[in-house]
Short mmCIF file of C-alpha atoms in Angstrom, two decimals:
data_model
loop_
_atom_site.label_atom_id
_atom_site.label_comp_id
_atom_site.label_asym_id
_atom_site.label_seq_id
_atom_site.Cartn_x
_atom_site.Cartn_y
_atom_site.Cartn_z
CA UNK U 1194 0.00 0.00 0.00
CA UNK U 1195 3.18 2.25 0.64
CA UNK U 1196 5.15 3.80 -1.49
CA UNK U 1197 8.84 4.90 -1.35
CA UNK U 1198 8.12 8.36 -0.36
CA UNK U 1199 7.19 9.81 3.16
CA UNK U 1200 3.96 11.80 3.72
CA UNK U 1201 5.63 12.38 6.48
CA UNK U 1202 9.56 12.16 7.93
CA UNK U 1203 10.07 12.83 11.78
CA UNK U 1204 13.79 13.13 12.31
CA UNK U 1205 15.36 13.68 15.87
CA UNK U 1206 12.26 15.34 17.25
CA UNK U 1207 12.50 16.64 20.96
CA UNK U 1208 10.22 18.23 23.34
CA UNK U 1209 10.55 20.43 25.99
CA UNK U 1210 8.52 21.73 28.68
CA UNK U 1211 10.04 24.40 31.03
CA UNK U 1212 7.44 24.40 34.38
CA UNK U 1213 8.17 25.23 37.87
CA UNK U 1214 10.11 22.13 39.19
CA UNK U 1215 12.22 21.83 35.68
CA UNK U 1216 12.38 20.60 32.50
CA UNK U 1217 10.02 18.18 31.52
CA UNK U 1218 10.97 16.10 28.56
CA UNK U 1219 8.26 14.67 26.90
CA UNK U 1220 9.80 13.42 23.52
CA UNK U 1221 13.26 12.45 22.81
CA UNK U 1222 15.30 12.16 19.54
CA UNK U 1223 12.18 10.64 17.72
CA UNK U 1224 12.39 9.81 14.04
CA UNK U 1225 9.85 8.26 11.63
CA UNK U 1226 8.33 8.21 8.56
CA UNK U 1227 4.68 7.54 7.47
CA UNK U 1228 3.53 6.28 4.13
CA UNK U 1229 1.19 7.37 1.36
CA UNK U 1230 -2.16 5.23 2.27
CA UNK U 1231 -0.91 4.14 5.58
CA UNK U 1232 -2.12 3.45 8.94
CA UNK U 1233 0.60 3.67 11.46
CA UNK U 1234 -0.56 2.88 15.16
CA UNK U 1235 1.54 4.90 18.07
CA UNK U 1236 1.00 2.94 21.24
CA UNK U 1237 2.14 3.21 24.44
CA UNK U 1238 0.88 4.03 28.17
CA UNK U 1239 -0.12 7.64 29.69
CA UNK U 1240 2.59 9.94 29.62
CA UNK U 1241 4.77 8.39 27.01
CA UNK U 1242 5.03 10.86 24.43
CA UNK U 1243 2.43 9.83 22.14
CA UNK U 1244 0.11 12.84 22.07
CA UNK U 1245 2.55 15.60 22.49
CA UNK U 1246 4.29 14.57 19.37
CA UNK U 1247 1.33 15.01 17.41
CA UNK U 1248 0.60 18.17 18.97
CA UNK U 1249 4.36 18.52 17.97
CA UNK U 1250 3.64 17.49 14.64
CA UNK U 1251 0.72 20.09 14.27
CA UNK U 1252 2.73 23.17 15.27
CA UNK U 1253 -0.06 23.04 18.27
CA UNK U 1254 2.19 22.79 21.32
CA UNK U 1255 1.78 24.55 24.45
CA UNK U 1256 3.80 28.18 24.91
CA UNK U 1257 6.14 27.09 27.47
CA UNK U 1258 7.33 24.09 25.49
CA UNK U 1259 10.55 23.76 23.30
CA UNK U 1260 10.81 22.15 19.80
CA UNK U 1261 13.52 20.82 17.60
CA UNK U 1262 14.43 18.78 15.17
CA UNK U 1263 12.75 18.33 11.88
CA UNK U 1264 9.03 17.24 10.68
CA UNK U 1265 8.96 17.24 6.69
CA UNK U 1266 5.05 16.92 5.54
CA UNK U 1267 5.30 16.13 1.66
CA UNK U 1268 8.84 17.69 1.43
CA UNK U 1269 8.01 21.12 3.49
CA UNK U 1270 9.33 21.49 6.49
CA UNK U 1271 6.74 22.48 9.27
CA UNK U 1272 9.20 23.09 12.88
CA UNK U 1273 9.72 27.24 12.44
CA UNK U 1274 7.00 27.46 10.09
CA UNK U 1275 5.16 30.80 10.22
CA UNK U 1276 1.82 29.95 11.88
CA UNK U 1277 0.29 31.93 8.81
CA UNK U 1278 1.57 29.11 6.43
CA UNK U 1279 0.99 26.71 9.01
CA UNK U 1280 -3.15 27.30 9.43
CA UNK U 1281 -3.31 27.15 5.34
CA UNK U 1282 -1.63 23.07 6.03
CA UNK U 1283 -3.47 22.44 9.22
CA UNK U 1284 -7.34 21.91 9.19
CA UNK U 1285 -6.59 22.06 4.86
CA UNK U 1286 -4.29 19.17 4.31
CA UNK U 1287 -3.36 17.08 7.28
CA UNK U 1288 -7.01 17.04 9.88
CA UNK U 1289 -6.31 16.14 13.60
CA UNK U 1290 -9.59 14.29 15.43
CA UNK U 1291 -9.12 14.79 19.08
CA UNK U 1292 -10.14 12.09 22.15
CA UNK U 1293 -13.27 13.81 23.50
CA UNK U 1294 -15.49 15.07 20.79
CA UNK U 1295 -17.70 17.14 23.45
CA UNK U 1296 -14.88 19.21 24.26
CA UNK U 1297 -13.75 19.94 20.72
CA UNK U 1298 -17.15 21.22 19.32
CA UNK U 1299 -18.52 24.48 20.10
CA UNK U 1300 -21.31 23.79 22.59
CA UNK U 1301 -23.30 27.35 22.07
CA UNK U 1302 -22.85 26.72 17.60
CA UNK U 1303 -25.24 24.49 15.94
CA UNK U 1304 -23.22 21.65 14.21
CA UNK U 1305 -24.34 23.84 10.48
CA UNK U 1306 -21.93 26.51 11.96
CA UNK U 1307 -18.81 24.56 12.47
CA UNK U 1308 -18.60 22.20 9.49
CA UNK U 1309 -19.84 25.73 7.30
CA UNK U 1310 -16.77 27.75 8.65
CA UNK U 1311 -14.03 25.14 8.14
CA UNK U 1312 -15.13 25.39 3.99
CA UNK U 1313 -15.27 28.65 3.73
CA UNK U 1314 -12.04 29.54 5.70
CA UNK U 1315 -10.06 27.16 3.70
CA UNK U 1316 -11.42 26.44 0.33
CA UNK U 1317 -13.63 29.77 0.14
CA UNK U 1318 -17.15 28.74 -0.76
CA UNK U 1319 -19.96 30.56 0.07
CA UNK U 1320 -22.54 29.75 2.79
CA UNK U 1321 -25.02 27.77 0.66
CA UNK U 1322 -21.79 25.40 -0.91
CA UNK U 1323 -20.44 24.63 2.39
CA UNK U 1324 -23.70 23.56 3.72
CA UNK U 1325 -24.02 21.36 0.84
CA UNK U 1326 -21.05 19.62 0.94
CA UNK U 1327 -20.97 19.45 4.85
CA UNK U 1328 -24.61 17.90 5.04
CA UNK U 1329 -22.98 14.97 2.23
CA UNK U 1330 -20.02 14.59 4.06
CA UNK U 1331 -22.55 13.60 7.37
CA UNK U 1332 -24.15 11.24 4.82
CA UNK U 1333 -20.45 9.81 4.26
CA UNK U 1334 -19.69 9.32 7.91
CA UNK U 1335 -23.36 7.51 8.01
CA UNK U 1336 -25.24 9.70 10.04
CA UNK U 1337 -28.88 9.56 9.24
CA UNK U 1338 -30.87 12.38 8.54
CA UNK U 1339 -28.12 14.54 7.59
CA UNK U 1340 -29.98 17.57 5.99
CA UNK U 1341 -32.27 18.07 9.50
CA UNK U 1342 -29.64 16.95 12.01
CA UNK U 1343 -26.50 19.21 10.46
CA UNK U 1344 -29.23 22.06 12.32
CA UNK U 1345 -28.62 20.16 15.56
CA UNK U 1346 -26.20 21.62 18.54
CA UNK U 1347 -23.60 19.18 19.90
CA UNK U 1348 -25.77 18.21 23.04
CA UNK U 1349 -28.47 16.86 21.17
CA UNK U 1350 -26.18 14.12 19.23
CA UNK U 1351 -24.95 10.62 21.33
CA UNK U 1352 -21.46 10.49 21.96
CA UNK U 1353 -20.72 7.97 18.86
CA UNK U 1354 -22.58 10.18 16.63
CA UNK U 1355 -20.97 13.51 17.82
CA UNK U 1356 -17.17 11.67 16.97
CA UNK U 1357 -18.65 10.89 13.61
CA UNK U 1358 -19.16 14.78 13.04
CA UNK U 1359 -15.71 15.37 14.06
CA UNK U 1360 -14.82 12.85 11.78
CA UNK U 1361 -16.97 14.45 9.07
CA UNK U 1362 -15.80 18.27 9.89
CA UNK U 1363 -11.61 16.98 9.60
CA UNK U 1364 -12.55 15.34 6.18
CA UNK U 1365 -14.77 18.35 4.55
CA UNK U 1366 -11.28 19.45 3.23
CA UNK U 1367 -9.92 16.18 2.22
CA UNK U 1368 -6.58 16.09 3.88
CA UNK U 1369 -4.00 14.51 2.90
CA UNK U 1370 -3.27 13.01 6.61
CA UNK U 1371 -5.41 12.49 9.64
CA UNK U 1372 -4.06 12.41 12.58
CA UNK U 1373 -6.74 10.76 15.44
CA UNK U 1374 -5.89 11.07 19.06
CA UNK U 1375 -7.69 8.33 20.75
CA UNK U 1376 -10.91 8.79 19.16
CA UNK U 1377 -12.72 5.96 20.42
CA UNK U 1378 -11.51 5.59 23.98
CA UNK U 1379 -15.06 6.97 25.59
CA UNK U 1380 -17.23 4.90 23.23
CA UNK U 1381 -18.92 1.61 23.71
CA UNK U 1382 -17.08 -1.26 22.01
CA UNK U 1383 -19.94 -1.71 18.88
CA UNK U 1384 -19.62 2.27 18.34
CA UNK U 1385 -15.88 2.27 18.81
CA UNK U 1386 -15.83 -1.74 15.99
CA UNK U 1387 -18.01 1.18 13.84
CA UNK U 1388 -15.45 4.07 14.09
CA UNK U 1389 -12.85 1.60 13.04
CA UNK U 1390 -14.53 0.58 9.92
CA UNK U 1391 -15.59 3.54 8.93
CA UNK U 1392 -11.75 4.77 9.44
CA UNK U 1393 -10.65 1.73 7.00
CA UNK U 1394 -13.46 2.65 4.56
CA UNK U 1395 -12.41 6.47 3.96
CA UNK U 1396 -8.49 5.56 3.89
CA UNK U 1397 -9.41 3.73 0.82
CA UNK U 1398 -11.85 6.00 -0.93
CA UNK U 1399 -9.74 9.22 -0.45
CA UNK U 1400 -6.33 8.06 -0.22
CA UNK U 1401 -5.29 9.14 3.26
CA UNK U 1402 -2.37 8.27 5.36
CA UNK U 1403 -3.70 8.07 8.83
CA UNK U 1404 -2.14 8.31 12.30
CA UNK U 1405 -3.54 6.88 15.16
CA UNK U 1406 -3.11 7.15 18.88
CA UNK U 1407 -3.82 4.36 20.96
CA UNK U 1408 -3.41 2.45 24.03
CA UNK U 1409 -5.53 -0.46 22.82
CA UNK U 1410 -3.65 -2.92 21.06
CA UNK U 1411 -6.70 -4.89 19.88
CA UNK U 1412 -7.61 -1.39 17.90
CA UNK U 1413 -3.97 -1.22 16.77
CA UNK U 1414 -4.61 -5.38 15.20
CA UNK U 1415 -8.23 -4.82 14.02
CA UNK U 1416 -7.10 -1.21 12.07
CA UNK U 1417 -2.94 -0.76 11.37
CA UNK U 1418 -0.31 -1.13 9.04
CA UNK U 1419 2.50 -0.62 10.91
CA UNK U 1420 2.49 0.23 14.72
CA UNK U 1421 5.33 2.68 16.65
CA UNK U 1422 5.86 1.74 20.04
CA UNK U 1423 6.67 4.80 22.55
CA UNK U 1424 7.96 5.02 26.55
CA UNK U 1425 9.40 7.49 28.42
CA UNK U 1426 8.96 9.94 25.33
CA UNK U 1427 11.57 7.31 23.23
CA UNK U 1428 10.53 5.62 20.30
CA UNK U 1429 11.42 1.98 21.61
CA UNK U 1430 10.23 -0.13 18.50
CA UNK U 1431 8.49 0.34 14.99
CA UNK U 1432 7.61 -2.93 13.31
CA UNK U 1433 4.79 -4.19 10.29
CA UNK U 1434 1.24 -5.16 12.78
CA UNK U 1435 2.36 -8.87 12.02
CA UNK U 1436 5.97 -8.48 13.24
CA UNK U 1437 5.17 -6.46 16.53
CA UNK U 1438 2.51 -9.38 16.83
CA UNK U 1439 4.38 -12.46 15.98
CA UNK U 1440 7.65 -11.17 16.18
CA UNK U 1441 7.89 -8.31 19.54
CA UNK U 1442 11.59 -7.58 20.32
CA UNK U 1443 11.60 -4.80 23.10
CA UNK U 1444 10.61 -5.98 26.39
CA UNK U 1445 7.95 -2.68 27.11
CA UNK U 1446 6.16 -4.35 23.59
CA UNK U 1447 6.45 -8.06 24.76
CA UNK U 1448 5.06 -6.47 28.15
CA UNK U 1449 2.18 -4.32 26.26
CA UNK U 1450 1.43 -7.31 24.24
CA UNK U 1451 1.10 -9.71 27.59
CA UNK U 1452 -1.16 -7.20 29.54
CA UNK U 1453 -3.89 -7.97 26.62
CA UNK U 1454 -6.83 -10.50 28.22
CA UNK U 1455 -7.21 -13.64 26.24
CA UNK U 1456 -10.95 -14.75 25.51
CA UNK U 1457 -8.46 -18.51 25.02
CA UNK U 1458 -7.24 -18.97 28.41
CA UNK U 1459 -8.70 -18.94 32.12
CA UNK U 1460 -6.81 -16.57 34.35
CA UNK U 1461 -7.46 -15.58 38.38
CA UNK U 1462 -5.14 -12.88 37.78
CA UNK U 1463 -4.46 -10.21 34.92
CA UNK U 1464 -0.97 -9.49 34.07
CA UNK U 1465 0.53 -6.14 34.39
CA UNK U 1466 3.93 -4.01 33.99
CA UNK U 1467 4.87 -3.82 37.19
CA UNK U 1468 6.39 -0.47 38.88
CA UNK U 1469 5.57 3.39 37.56
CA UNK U 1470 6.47 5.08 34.38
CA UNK U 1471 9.64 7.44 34.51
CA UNK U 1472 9.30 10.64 35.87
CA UNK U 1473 10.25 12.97 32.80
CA UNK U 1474 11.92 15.64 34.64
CA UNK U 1475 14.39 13.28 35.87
CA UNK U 1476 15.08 10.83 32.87
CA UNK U 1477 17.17 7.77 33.86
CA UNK U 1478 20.26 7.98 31.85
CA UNK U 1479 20.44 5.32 29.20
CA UNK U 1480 17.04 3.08 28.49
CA UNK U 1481 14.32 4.92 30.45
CA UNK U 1482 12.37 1.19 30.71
CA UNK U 1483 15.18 -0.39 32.91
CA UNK U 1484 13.63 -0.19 36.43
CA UNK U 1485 10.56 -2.25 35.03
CA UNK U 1486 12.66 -4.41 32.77
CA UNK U 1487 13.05 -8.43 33.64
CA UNK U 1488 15.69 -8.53 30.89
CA UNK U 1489 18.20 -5.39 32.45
CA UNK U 1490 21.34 -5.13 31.98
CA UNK U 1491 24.61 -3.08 33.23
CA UNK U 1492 24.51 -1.53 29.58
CA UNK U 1493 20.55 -0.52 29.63
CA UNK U 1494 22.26 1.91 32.14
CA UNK U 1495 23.96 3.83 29.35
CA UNK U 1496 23.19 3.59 26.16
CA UNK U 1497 19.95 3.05 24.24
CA UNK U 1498 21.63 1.26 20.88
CA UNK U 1499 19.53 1.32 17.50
CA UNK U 1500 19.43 -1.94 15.94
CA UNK U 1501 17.63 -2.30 12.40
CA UNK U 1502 16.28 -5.78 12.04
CA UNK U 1503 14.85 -5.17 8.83
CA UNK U 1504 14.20 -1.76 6.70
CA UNK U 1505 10.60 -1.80 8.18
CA UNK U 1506 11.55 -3.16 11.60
CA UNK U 1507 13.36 -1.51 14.21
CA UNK U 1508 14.24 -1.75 17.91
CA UNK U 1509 16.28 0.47 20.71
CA UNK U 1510 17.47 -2.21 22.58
CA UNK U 1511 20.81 -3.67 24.01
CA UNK U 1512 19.68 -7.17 23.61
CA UNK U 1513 19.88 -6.85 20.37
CA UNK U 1514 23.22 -6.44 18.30
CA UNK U 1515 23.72 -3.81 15.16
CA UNK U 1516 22.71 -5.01 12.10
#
């Protein structure tokens, strides 16, 4: 489904926060790259980086934090861009769908208002166009009655139907990449098997790459391509969905991957990671997943070696030596 050229190339991103106690550092020396078509799956617990470097990403970071590095979006690069230039690629060619869909409409605009805007801010229709194409893009995202419920505020839509207008308003400009922050994490499991599908559906039909932040790894199996694996604000392992499946190499994926139930198998007890994630304003040096790590070594103390196991697989472990 990929071709040879990035969307999207992440290289050496970091993250700063300056707050009261310190420095925080929520993302460090990150690099990726994300396909034309694809569906890449960035996993990992609370805390670990994964939202922040979309935010990152989207040139919509906090004012105290720190950026730098480099994050190319088809050739241009966006870190320093003037956030004139930026707004005309945000919203217009890569959409972002964020977790709670209450919080990112306008409660006192009816849903007519929102989707109308987005159109004629970026692709300068008039009023009548934009409500057109808004009220067939809720017929895309299969909400019923589109024409009489586009007239509806927020409030008055269920929480599965009020993600599908979000879903609706980051499409009405056809981006080029969607980036979805957890979108189904407060929906029931048939809305959130829906969401999914209707995700895989629109990938196809118009030809997006798509991003999605996760800590469910049965979402990341039922929807992904590939699947990046963050901790500590490191990029621990990228892999195909059938390698980080059949094939995990890092110990914090082997340990994601063994906290899953099984429907197969009759347990008193559910496994978990044991101990706390790092604190990020005091960063072990070397591997930031040693203290929880059955596998440690004197060298996870150190260094955090890059080992390539194949062009599409890669792990930052010490287990594992350079090829």
């Amino acid at each position: 489904m990929s071709n040879n050229t990035p969307i999207l190339e992440v290289r050496d991103l970091n993250v700063e926060f300056k707050v009261m106690d310190g420095i925080v550092k929520a993302v460090n020396g990150l690099s990726f790259k994300a396909y034309d078509q694809e569906i890449i799956g960035v996993v990992g617990e609370s805390g670990s980086g994964k939202s922040q470097t979309m935010l990152a990403v989207m040139g919509l970071l906090a004012n105290n934090a720190k950026v730098s590095g480099s994050v190319k979006f088809m050739g241009q690069e966006l870190i320093g861009m003037p956030a004139r230039e930026l707004n005309k690629i945000r919203g217009d060619k890569i959409g972002m769908i964020f977790q709670d869909p209450m919080t990112s409409l306008n409660p006192y605009l009816k849903i007519s208002s929102q989707m109308t805007e987005v159109l004629m801010l970026h692709k300068g229709l008039n009023y009548k166009d934009a409500l057109n194409q808004s009220i067939q893009m809720l017929e895309h995202v299969k909400i019923p009655e589109a024409k009489n419920r586009i007239n509806l505020y927020p409030h008055e839509f269920s929480g599965g139907m009020r993600q599908r207008v979000m879903i609706a308003m980051t499409l009405l400009t056809r981006p080029k990449m969607l980036i979805a922050d957890e979108p189904t994490t407060a929906l029931d499991v048939t809305v959130q098997a829906q969401i999914l599908q209707l995700l895989k559906e629109l990938r196809k039909e118009m030809g997006m790459t798509i991003i999605f932040i996760t800590h469910d790894m049965g979402v990341v199996a039922n929807l992904c391509d590939r699947v990046n694996v963050m901790y500590g604000g490191w990029l621990m392992e990228t892999a195909s969905i059938l390698e980080t499946f059949n094939n995990p190499m890092h110990p914090y994926t082997k340990a994601l991957l063994s906290a899953i139930p099984s429907l197969d198998s009759e347990v008193d007890k559910l496994q978990t990671i044991p101990g706390e994630p790092p604190n990020l304003l005091n960063l072990p040096s070397g591997c930031p997943f040693q203290s929880r790590c059955d596998k440690v070594t004197e060298a996870c103390k150190s260094s955090i070696p890059l080992n390539k196991i194949n062009p599409r697989h890669v792990v930052k472990c010490t287990l594992y030596g350079n090829k």
